[in-house]
PDB file of C-alpha atoms in Angstrom:
ATOM      1  CA  UNK K  83      11.430   3.293 -10.795  1.00 97.00           C
ATOM      2  CA  UNK K  84       8.143   4.578 -12.151  1.00 98.00           C
ATOM      3  CA  UNK K  85       7.191   7.939 -10.695  1.00 98.00           C
ATOM      4  CA  UNK K  86       3.569   8.548  -9.787  1.00 98.00           C
ATOM      5  CA  UNK K  87       2.462  12.161  -9.569  1.00 98.00           C
ATOM      6  CA  UNK K  88      -0.859  13.051  -8.013  1.00 98.00           C
ATOM      7  CA  UNK K  89      -2.695  16.322  -8.386  1.00 98.00           C
ATOM      8  CA  UNK K  90      -3.723  18.270  -6.585  1.00 98.00           C
ATOM      9  CA  UNK K  91      -1.657  17.675  -3.440  1.00 98.00           C
ATOM     10  CA  UNK K  92      -4.525  19.068  -1.387  1.00 97.00           C
ATOM     11  CA  UNK K  93      -8.106  19.921  -2.074  1.00 96.00           C
ATOM     12  CA  UNK K  94     -10.871  21.665  -0.148  1.00 97.00           C
ATOM     13  CA  UNK K  95     -14.422  20.628  -0.929  1.00 97.00           C
ATOM     14  CA  UNK K  96     -17.890  20.529   0.583  1.00 96.00           C
ATOM     15  CA  UNK K  97     -20.247  17.688   1.374  1.00 96.00           C
ATOM     16  CA  UNK K  98     -22.143  16.839  -1.790  1.00 97.00           C
ATOM     17  CA  UNK K  99     -19.417  18.051  -4.164  1.00 97.00           C
ATOM     18  CA  UNK K 100     -18.071  15.984  -7.030  1.00 98.00           C
ATOM     19  CA  UNK K 101     -14.318  15.590  -6.685  1.00 98.00           C
ATOM     20  CA  UNK K 102     -11.676  14.277  -9.067  1.00 98.00           C
ATOM     21  CA  UNK K 103      -8.101  13.358  -8.174  1.00 98.00           C
ATOM     22  CA  UNK K 104      -5.555  12.686 -10.885  1.00 98.00           C
ATOM     23  CA  UNK K 105      -2.566  10.363 -10.933  1.00 98.00           C
ATOM     24  CA  UNK K 106       0.015  10.431 -13.723  1.00 98.00           C
ATOM     25  CA  UNK K 107       2.649   7.758 -14.298  1.00 98.00           C
ATOM     26  CA  UNK K 108       6.096   8.554 -15.700  1.00 98.00           C
ATOM     27  CA  UNK K 109       5.639   5.719 -18.216  1.00 98.00           C
ATOM     28  CA  UNK K 110       2.757   3.598 -19.423  1.00 98.00           C
ATOM     29  CA  UNK K 111       1.410   1.159 -16.839  1.00 98.00           C
ATOM     30  CA  UNK K 112      -1.588  -0.246 -18.730  1.00 97.00           C
ATOM     31  CA  UNK K 113      -4.362  -0.289 -16.130  1.00 96.00           C
ATOM     32  CA  UNK K 114      -2.208  -1.575 -13.291  1.00 97.00           C
ATOM     33  CA  UNK K 115      -3.137   0.995 -10.699  1.00 98.00           C
ATOM     34  CA  UNK K 116      -4.949   1.002  -7.389  1.00 98.00           C
ATOM     35  CA  UNK K 117      -6.380   3.711  -5.163  1.00 98.00           C
ATOM     36  CA  UNK K 118      -6.228   3.779  -1.378  1.00 98.00           C
ATOM     37  CA  UNK K 119      -7.853   5.981   1.241  1.00 98.00           C
ATOM     38  CA  UNK K 120      -6.114   6.741   4.525  1.00 98.00           C
ATOM     39  CA  UNK K 121      -7.472   8.506   7.582  1.00 98.00           C
ATOM     40  CA  UNK K 122      -5.184   9.914  10.280  1.00 97.00           C
ATOM     41  CA  UNK K 123      -3.667   7.256  12.504  1.00 96.00           C
ATOM     42  CA  UNK K 124      -5.236   4.442  10.489  1.00 98.00           C
ATOM     43  CA  UNK K 125      -4.044   1.919   7.947  1.00 98.00           C
ATOM     44  CA  UNK K 126      -4.868   2.550   4.305  1.00 98.00           C
ATOM     45  CA  UNK K 127      -8.040   1.115   2.831  1.00 98.00           C
ATOM     46  CA  UNK K 128      -8.324  -0.331  -0.673  1.00 98.00           C
ATOM     47  CA  UNK K 129     -10.873   1.468  -2.829  1.00 98.00           C
ATOM     48  CA  UNK K 130     -10.144   0.496  -6.423  1.00 98.00           C
ATOM     49  CA  UNK K 131      -7.796  -1.880  -8.217  1.00 97.00           C
ATOM     50  CA  UNK K 132      -7.075  -2.484 -11.910  1.00 96.00           C
ATOM     51  CA  UNK K 133      -7.780   1.236 -12.397  1.00 97.00           C
ATOM     52  CA  UNK K 134     -11.554   0.874 -12.327  1.00 97.00           C
ATOM     53  CA  UNK K 135     -12.608  -2.210 -10.346  1.00 97.00           C
ATOM     54  CA  UNK K 136     -14.398  -1.258  -7.155  1.00 97.00           C
ATOM     55  CA  UNK K 137     -13.343  -3.222  -4.104  1.00 97.00           C
ATOM     56  CA  UNK K 138     -16.179  -5.034  -2.357  1.00 96.00           C
ATOM     57  CA  UNK K 139     -17.922  -2.960   0.301  1.00 97.00           C
ATOM     58  CA  UNK K 140     -16.716   0.369  -1.106  1.00 98.00           C
ATOM     59  CA  UNK K 141     -19.574   2.797  -1.853  1.00 98.00           C
ATOM     60  CA  UNK K 142     -20.478   3.243  -5.504  1.00 98.00           C
ATOM     61  CA  UNK K 143     -19.854   6.997  -5.297  1.00 98.00           C
ATOM     62  CA  UNK K 144     -16.182   6.074  -5.748  1.00 98.00           C
ATOM     63  CA  UNK K 145     -15.058   5.325  -9.275  1.00 98.00           C
ATOM     64  CA  UNK K 146     -11.762   5.059 -11.113  1.00 98.00           C
ATOM     65  CA  UNK K 147     -10.761   5.386 -14.727  1.00 98.00           C
ATOM     66  CA  UNK K 148      -7.758   5.631 -16.969  1.00 98.00           C
ATOM     67  CA  UNK K 149      -5.136   3.600 -18.751  1.00 98.00           C
ATOM     68  CA  UNK K 150      -1.573   4.132 -19.872  1.00 98.00           C
ATOM     69  CA  UNK K 151      -0.233   7.126 -17.975  1.00 98.00           C
ATOM     70  CA  UNK K 152      -3.283   9.094 -16.811  1.00 98.00           C
ATOM     71  CA  UNK K 153      -5.756   7.995 -14.175  1.00 98.00           C
ATOM     72  CA  UNK K 154      -8.539   9.550 -12.146  1.00 98.00           C
ATOM     73  CA  UNK K 155     -10.371   8.813  -8.930  1.00 98.00           C
ATOM     74  CA  UNK K 156     -13.795  10.414  -8.746  1.00 98.00           C
ATOM     75  CA  UNK K 157     -16.068  10.781  -5.755  1.00 98.00           C
ATOM     76  CA  UNK K 158     -19.484  11.638  -7.123  1.00 97.00           C
ATOM     77  CA  UNK K 159     -21.010  13.179  -4.003  1.00 96.00           C
ATOM     78  CA  UNK K 160     -18.699  13.772  -1.062  1.00 97.00           C
ATOM     79  CA  UNK K 161     -19.784  12.425   2.288  1.00 96.00           C
ATOM     80  CA  UNK K 162     -18.368  13.510   5.661  1.00 95.00           C
ATOM     81  CA  UNK K 163     -16.494  10.218   6.032  1.00 96.00           C
ATOM     82  CA  UNK K 164     -14.647  10.772   2.730  1.00 97.00           C
ATOM     83  CA  UNK K 165     -12.379  13.485   4.063  1.00 93.00           C
ATOM     84  CA  UNK K 166      -9.032  11.715   4.113  1.00 98.00           C
ATOM     85  CA  UNK K 167      -5.814  11.350   2.133  1.00 98.00           C
ATOM     86  CA  UNK K 168      -5.881   9.395  -1.116  1.00 98.00           C
ATOM     87  CA  UNK K 169      -2.982   7.545  -2.725  1.00 98.00           C
ATOM     88  CA  UNK K 170      -2.522   5.862  -6.079  1.00 98.00           C
ATOM     89  CA  UNK K 171      -0.184   2.879  -6.410  1.00 98.00           C
ATOM     90  CA  UNK K 172       1.188   1.376  -9.603  1.00 98.00           C
ATOM     91  CA  UNK K 173       1.605  -2.395  -9.760  1.00 97.00           C
ATOM     92  CA  UNK K 174       2.932  -2.578 -13.322  1.00 97.00           C
ATOM     93  CA  UNK K 175       6.498  -3.286 -12.287  1.00 96.00           C
ATOM     94  CA  UNK K 176       8.904  -3.338  -9.354  1.00 97.00           C
ATOM     95  CA  UNK K 177       9.422  -1.500  -7.168  1.00 98.00           C
ATOM     96  CA  UNK K 178       5.788  -0.639  -6.686  1.00 98.00           C
ATOM     97  CA  UNK K 179       5.426   3.113  -6.228  1.00 98.00           C
ATOM     98  CA  UNK K 180       2.805   5.289  -4.591  1.00 98.00           C
ATOM     99  CA  UNK K 181       1.807   8.788  -5.525  1.00 98.00           C
ATOM    100  CA  UNK K 182       2.624  11.439  -2.944  1.00 98.00           C
ATOM    101  CA  UNK K 183      -0.979  11.631  -1.773  1.00 98.00           C
ATOM    102  CA  UNK K 184      -3.913  14.032  -2.074  1.00 98.00           C
ATOM    103  CA  UNK K 185      -5.333  15.414   1.140  1.00 98.00           C
ATOM    104  CA  UNK K 186      -9.053  16.076   0.861  1.00 98.00           C
ATOM    105  CA  UNK K 187     -10.242  18.605   3.409  1.00 96.00           C
ATOM    106  CA  UNK K 188     -13.555  20.114   4.353  1.00 88.00           C
ATOM    107  CA  UNK K 189     -14.204  23.582   2.947  1.00 88.00           C
TER     108      UNK K 189
ATOM    109  CA  UNK O  32     -12.674 -11.958  11.504  1.00 96.00           C
ATOM    110  CA  UNK O  33      -9.718 -11.716   9.144  1.00 96.00           C
ATOM    111  CA  UNK O  34      -6.940  -9.592  10.532  1.00 98.00           C
ATOM    112  CA  UNK O  35      -3.236  -8.873  10.601  1.00 98.00           C
ATOM    113  CA  UNK O  36      -1.386  -7.800  13.719  1.00 98.00           C
ATOM    114  CA  UNK O  37       2.151  -6.399  13.561  1.00 98.00           C
ATOM    115  CA  UNK O  38       4.630  -6.427  16.404  1.00 98.00           C
ATOM    116  CA  UNK O  39       8.325  -5.927  17.012  1.00 98.00           C
ATOM    117  CA  UNK O  40       8.698  -2.203  16.468  1.00 98.00           C
ATOM    118  CA  UNK O  41      10.621   0.026  18.835  1.00 98.00           C
ATOM    119  CA  UNK O  42      13.587   2.317  19.278  1.00 98.00           C
ATOM    120  CA  UNK O  43      16.877   1.167  17.799  1.00 98.00           C
ATOM    121  CA  UNK O  44      20.227   2.873  17.271  1.00 98.00           C
ATOM    122  CA  UNK O  45      21.583   3.583  13.794  1.00 98.00           C
ATOM    123  CA  UNK O  46      23.283   0.486  12.453  1.00 98.00           C
ATOM    124  CA  UNK O  47      21.141  -1.766  14.618  1.00 98.00           C
ATOM    125  CA  UNK O  48      18.729  -4.545  13.747  1.00 98.00           C
ATOM    126  CA  UNK O  49      15.094  -5.313  14.327  1.00 98.00           C
ATOM    127  CA  UNK O  50      12.658  -8.030  13.298  1.00 98.00           C
ATOM    128  CA  UNK O  51       9.045  -7.155  12.646  1.00 98.00           C
ATOM    129  CA  UNK O  52       6.331  -9.800  12.776  1.00 98.00           C
ATOM    130  CA  UNK O  53       2.886  -9.881  11.257  1.00 98.00           C
ATOM    131  CA  UNK O  54       0.476 -12.503  12.540  1.00 98.00           C
ATOM    132  CA  UNK O  55      -2.529 -13.418  10.450  1.00 98.00           C
ATOM    133  CA  UNK O  56      -5.803 -14.729  11.815  1.00 97.00           C
ATOM    134  CA  UNK O  57      -9.071 -15.683  10.190  1.00 97.00           C
ATOM    135  CA  UNK O  58      -7.419 -16.760   6.936  1.00 97.00           C
ATOM    136  CA  UNK O  59      -4.487 -18.820   5.724  1.00 97.00           C
ATOM    137  CA  UNK O  60      -1.443 -16.711   4.904  1.00 96.00           C
ATOM    138  CA  UNK O  61      -0.168 -19.439   2.581  1.00 96.00           C
ATOM    139  CA  UNK O  62      -2.672 -18.508  -0.130  1.00 95.00           C
ATOM    140  CA  UNK O  63      -1.494 -14.920  -0.574  1.00 96.00           C
ATOM    141  CA  UNK O  64       1.366 -12.735  -1.646  1.00 97.00           C
ATOM    142  CA  UNK O  65       2.200 -10.508   1.329  1.00 98.00           C
ATOM    143  CA  UNK O  66       3.611  -6.999   1.400  1.00 98.00           C
ATOM    144  CA  UNK O  67       5.254  -4.507   3.740  1.00 98.00           C
ATOM    145  CA  UNK O  68       4.495  -0.800   3.339  1.00 98.00           C
ATOM    146  CA  UNK O  69       5.939   1.974   5.495  1.00 98.00           C
ATOM    147  CA  UNK O  70       5.082   5.564   6.286  1.00 98.00           C
ATOM    148  CA  UNK O  71       7.569   8.037   7.755  1.00 98.00           C
ATOM    149  CA  UNK O  72       6.085  10.519  10.239  1.00 98.00           C
ATOM    150  CA  UNK O  73       3.957  13.059   8.391  1.00 97.00           C
ATOM    151  CA  UNK O  74       4.875  11.575   5.002  1.00 98.00           C
ATOM    152  CA  UNK O  75       3.289   9.428   2.349  1.00 98.00           C
ATOM    153  CA  UNK O  76       3.201   5.690   1.844  1.00 98.00           C
ATOM    154  CA  UNK O  77       6.215   3.747   0.571  1.00 98.00           C
ATOM    155  CA  UNK O  78       6.092   0.178  -0.716  1.00 98.00           C
ATOM    156  CA  UNK O  79       8.959  -1.777   0.869  1.00 98.00           C
ATOM    157  CA  UNK O  80       8.877  -5.450  -0.125  1.00 98.00           C
ATOM    158  CA  UNK O  81       6.702  -8.386  -1.016  1.00 98.00           C
ATOM    159  CA  UNK O  82       6.939 -12.183  -0.989  1.00 98.00           C
ATOM    160  CA  UNK O  83       5.226 -14.931  -2.939  1.00 97.00           C
ATOM    161  CA  UNK O  84       2.918 -17.464  -1.314  1.00 96.00           C
ATOM    162  CA  UNK O  85       5.590 -20.166  -0.966  1.00 95.00           C
ATOM    163  CA  UNK O  86       8.423 -17.761  -0.192  1.00 96.00           C
ATOM    164  CA  UNK O  87      10.197 -18.514  -3.477  1.00 97.00           C
ATOM    165  CA  UNK O  88      10.163 -14.938  -4.805  1.00 97.00           C
ATOM    166  CA  UNK O  89      10.813 -11.601  -3.143  1.00 98.00           C
ATOM    167  CA  UNK O  90      11.040  -8.004  -4.310  1.00 98.00           C
ATOM    168  CA  UNK O  91      12.401  -4.920  -2.553  1.00 98.00           C
ATOM    169  CA  UNK O  92      12.547  -1.179  -2.974  1.00 98.00           C
ATOM    170  CA  UNK O  93      16.104  -0.136  -3.810  1.00 98.00           C
ATOM    171  CA  UNK O  94      16.632   1.777  -0.550  1.00 98.00           C
ATOM    172  CA  UNK O  95      16.362  -1.398   1.551  1.00 98.00           C
ATOM    173  CA  UNK O  96      17.985  -3.977  -0.754  1.00 98.00           C
ATOM    174  CA  UNK O  97      20.785  -5.804   1.014  1.00 98.00           C
ATOM    175  CA  UNK O  98      19.634  -4.558   4.418  1.00 98.00           C
ATOM    176  CA  UNK O  99      16.063  -5.863   4.780  1.00 98.00           C
ATOM    177  CA  UNK O 100      14.811  -9.411   4.254  1.00 98.00           C
ATOM    178  CA  UNK O 101      11.174 -10.392   3.985  1.00 98.00           C
ATOM    179  CA  UNK O 102      10.270 -13.919   5.009  1.00 98.00           C
ATOM    180  CA  UNK O 103       7.275 -15.973   6.009  1.00 98.00           C
ATOM    181  CA  UNK O 104       6.374 -19.041   8.031  1.00 98.00           C
ATOM    182  CA  UNK O 105       3.124 -20.346   6.636  1.00 97.00           C
ATOM    183  CA  UNK O 106       2.890 -23.004   9.332  1.00 98.00           C
ATOM    184  CA  UNK O 107       2.812 -20.207  11.909  1.00 98.00           C
ATOM    185  CA  UNK O 108       0.634 -18.028   9.677  1.00 98.00           C
ATOM    186  CA  UNK O 109       3.187 -15.251  10.046  1.00 98.00           C
ATOM    187  CA  UNK O 110       5.144 -12.773   7.957  1.00 98.00           C
ATOM    188  CA  UNK O 111       8.416 -11.143   8.958  1.00 98.00           C
ATOM    189  CA  UNK O 112      10.655  -8.244   8.044  1.00 98.00           C
ATOM    190  CA  UNK O 113      14.260  -8.572   9.163  1.00 98.00           C
ATOM    191  CA  UNK O 114      15.863  -5.132   9.188  1.00 98.00           C
ATOM    192  CA  UNK O 115      19.642  -4.685   9.468  1.00 98.00           C
ATOM    193  CA  UNK O 116      21.966  -1.687   9.233  1.00 98.00           C
ATOM    194  CA  UNK O 117      19.087   0.590  10.145  1.00 98.00           C
ATOM    195  CA  UNK O 118      19.270   4.261   9.266  1.00 98.00           C
ATOM    196  CA  UNK O 119      17.431   7.322  10.518  1.00 98.00           C
ATOM    197  CA  UNK O 120      15.502   7.401   7.246  1.00 98.00           C
ATOM    198  CA  UNK O 121      14.013   3.980   8.051  1.00 98.00           C
ATOM    199  CA  UNK O 122      12.023   5.595  10.854  1.00 98.00           C
ATOM    200  CA  UNK O 123       8.387   4.926  10.006  1.00 98.00           C
ATOM    201  CA  UNK O 124       5.225   3.059  10.805  1.00 98.00           C
ATOM    202  CA  UNK O 125       5.485  -0.328   9.118  1.00 98.00           C
ATOM    203  CA  UNK O 126       2.329  -2.004   7.850  1.00 98.00           C
ATOM    204  CA  UNK O 127       1.899  -5.533   6.593  1.00 98.00           C
ATOM    205  CA  UNK O 128      -0.807  -6.122   4.015  1.00 98.00           C
ATOM    206  CA  UNK O 129      -2.442  -9.044   2.270  1.00 98.00           C
ATOM    207  CA  UNK O 130      -2.506  -8.969  -1.512  1.00 96.00           C
ATOM    208  CA  UNK O 131      -5.652 -10.575  -2.820  1.00 92.00           C
ATOM    209  CA  UNK O 132      -4.062 -10.600  -6.309  1.00 88.00           C
ATOM    210  CA  UNK O 133      -7.224 -10.409  -8.407  1.00 87.00           C
ATOM    211  CA  UNK O 134      -6.947 -11.923 -11.872  1.00 85.00           C
ATOM    212  CA  UNK O 135      -8.719 -10.103 -14.690  1.00 83.00           C
ATOM    213  CA  UNK O 136      -8.094 -10.102 -18.412  1.00 83.00           C
ATOM    214  CA  UNK O 137      -5.015 -12.321 -18.139  1.00 88.00           C
ATOM    215  CA  UNK O 138      -3.350  -9.958 -15.662  1.00 87.00           C
ATOM    216  CA  UNK O 139      -2.699 -10.445 -11.970  1.00 89.00           C
ATOM    217  CA  UNK O 140      -3.137  -7.195 -10.099  1.00 90.00           C
ATOM    218  CA  UNK O 141      -2.017  -6.054  -6.674  1.00 92.00           C
ATOM    219  CA  UNK O 142      -4.822  -5.239  -4.289  1.00 93.00           C
ATOM    220  CA  UNK O 143      -3.965  -4.889  -0.623  1.00 97.00           C
ATOM    221  CA  UNK O 144      -7.274  -5.699   0.969  1.00 97.00           C
ATOM    222  CA  UNK O 145      -6.316  -6.417   4.584  1.00 98.00           C
ATOM    223  CA  UNK O 146      -3.840  -4.302   6.533  1.00 98.00           C
ATOM    224  CA  UNK O 147      -2.417  -4.482  10.001  1.00 98.00           C
ATOM    225  CA  UNK O 148      -2.603  -1.587  12.432  1.00 98.00           C
ATOM    226  CA  UNK O 149       1.075  -0.765  11.937  1.00 98.00           C
ATOM    227  CA  UNK O 150       4.131  -0.900  14.194  1.00 98.00           C
ATOM    228  CA  UNK O 151       6.424   2.083  14.766  1.00 98.00           C
ATOM    229  CA  UNK O 152      10.156   1.798  14.158  1.00 98.00           C
ATOM    230  CA  UNK O 153      12.322   4.670  15.386  1.00 98.00           C
ATOM    231  CA  UNK O 154      16.001   4.749  14.452  1.00 98.00           C
ATOM    232  CA  UNK O 155      17.810   7.231  16.634  1.00 97.00           C
ATOM    233  CA  UNK O 156      20.793   7.511  18.937  1.00 96.00           C
TER     234      UNK O 156
END
């Protein structure tokens, strides 16, 4: 199975900061990667698919990039509602695999 | 409103069985690949299984192969997860999710755009 490694595992930031989360695949996955946001006690929410395509209704401060093995999720200006845990998910082959998550906390 | 509602979770002994259901409303399940994802208490997300629109193709994570079966009844607009030989490590919140399967540049992608609220499965004696 493809291993997905996110960094950092946790991150403290302030409202208005620019934040970048990285996801690295153990082998090339083209651009077959999605990003999800999860808040405590809630189901995940789709942010980005195909590495850089923004899901409808998701604010434009979220963006994704990357191809091959290295990917990034960037939040250009953190808002209070963005403090959550973020997961990448590869859909290049089976089984699909998530990264371990990055918890974004308020500084 | 498009939504998914899971049911069927609960407490079960090791080695026991359980069937989870996921009822869709506001859209036709038959048009979509569907997926189960789970999350152990305090842990990250784990993809479990998915099934093609007509039920002709299924995939599983290795840890549940031979024990879990994903199925669907499009006439009832419902998805299922049949879980047998349950283990303590299967304890988790189980989510069903719709895959909108966007097609771009000759590639079909996964994109889980609608999720249920989750149902808790606890495997313990």
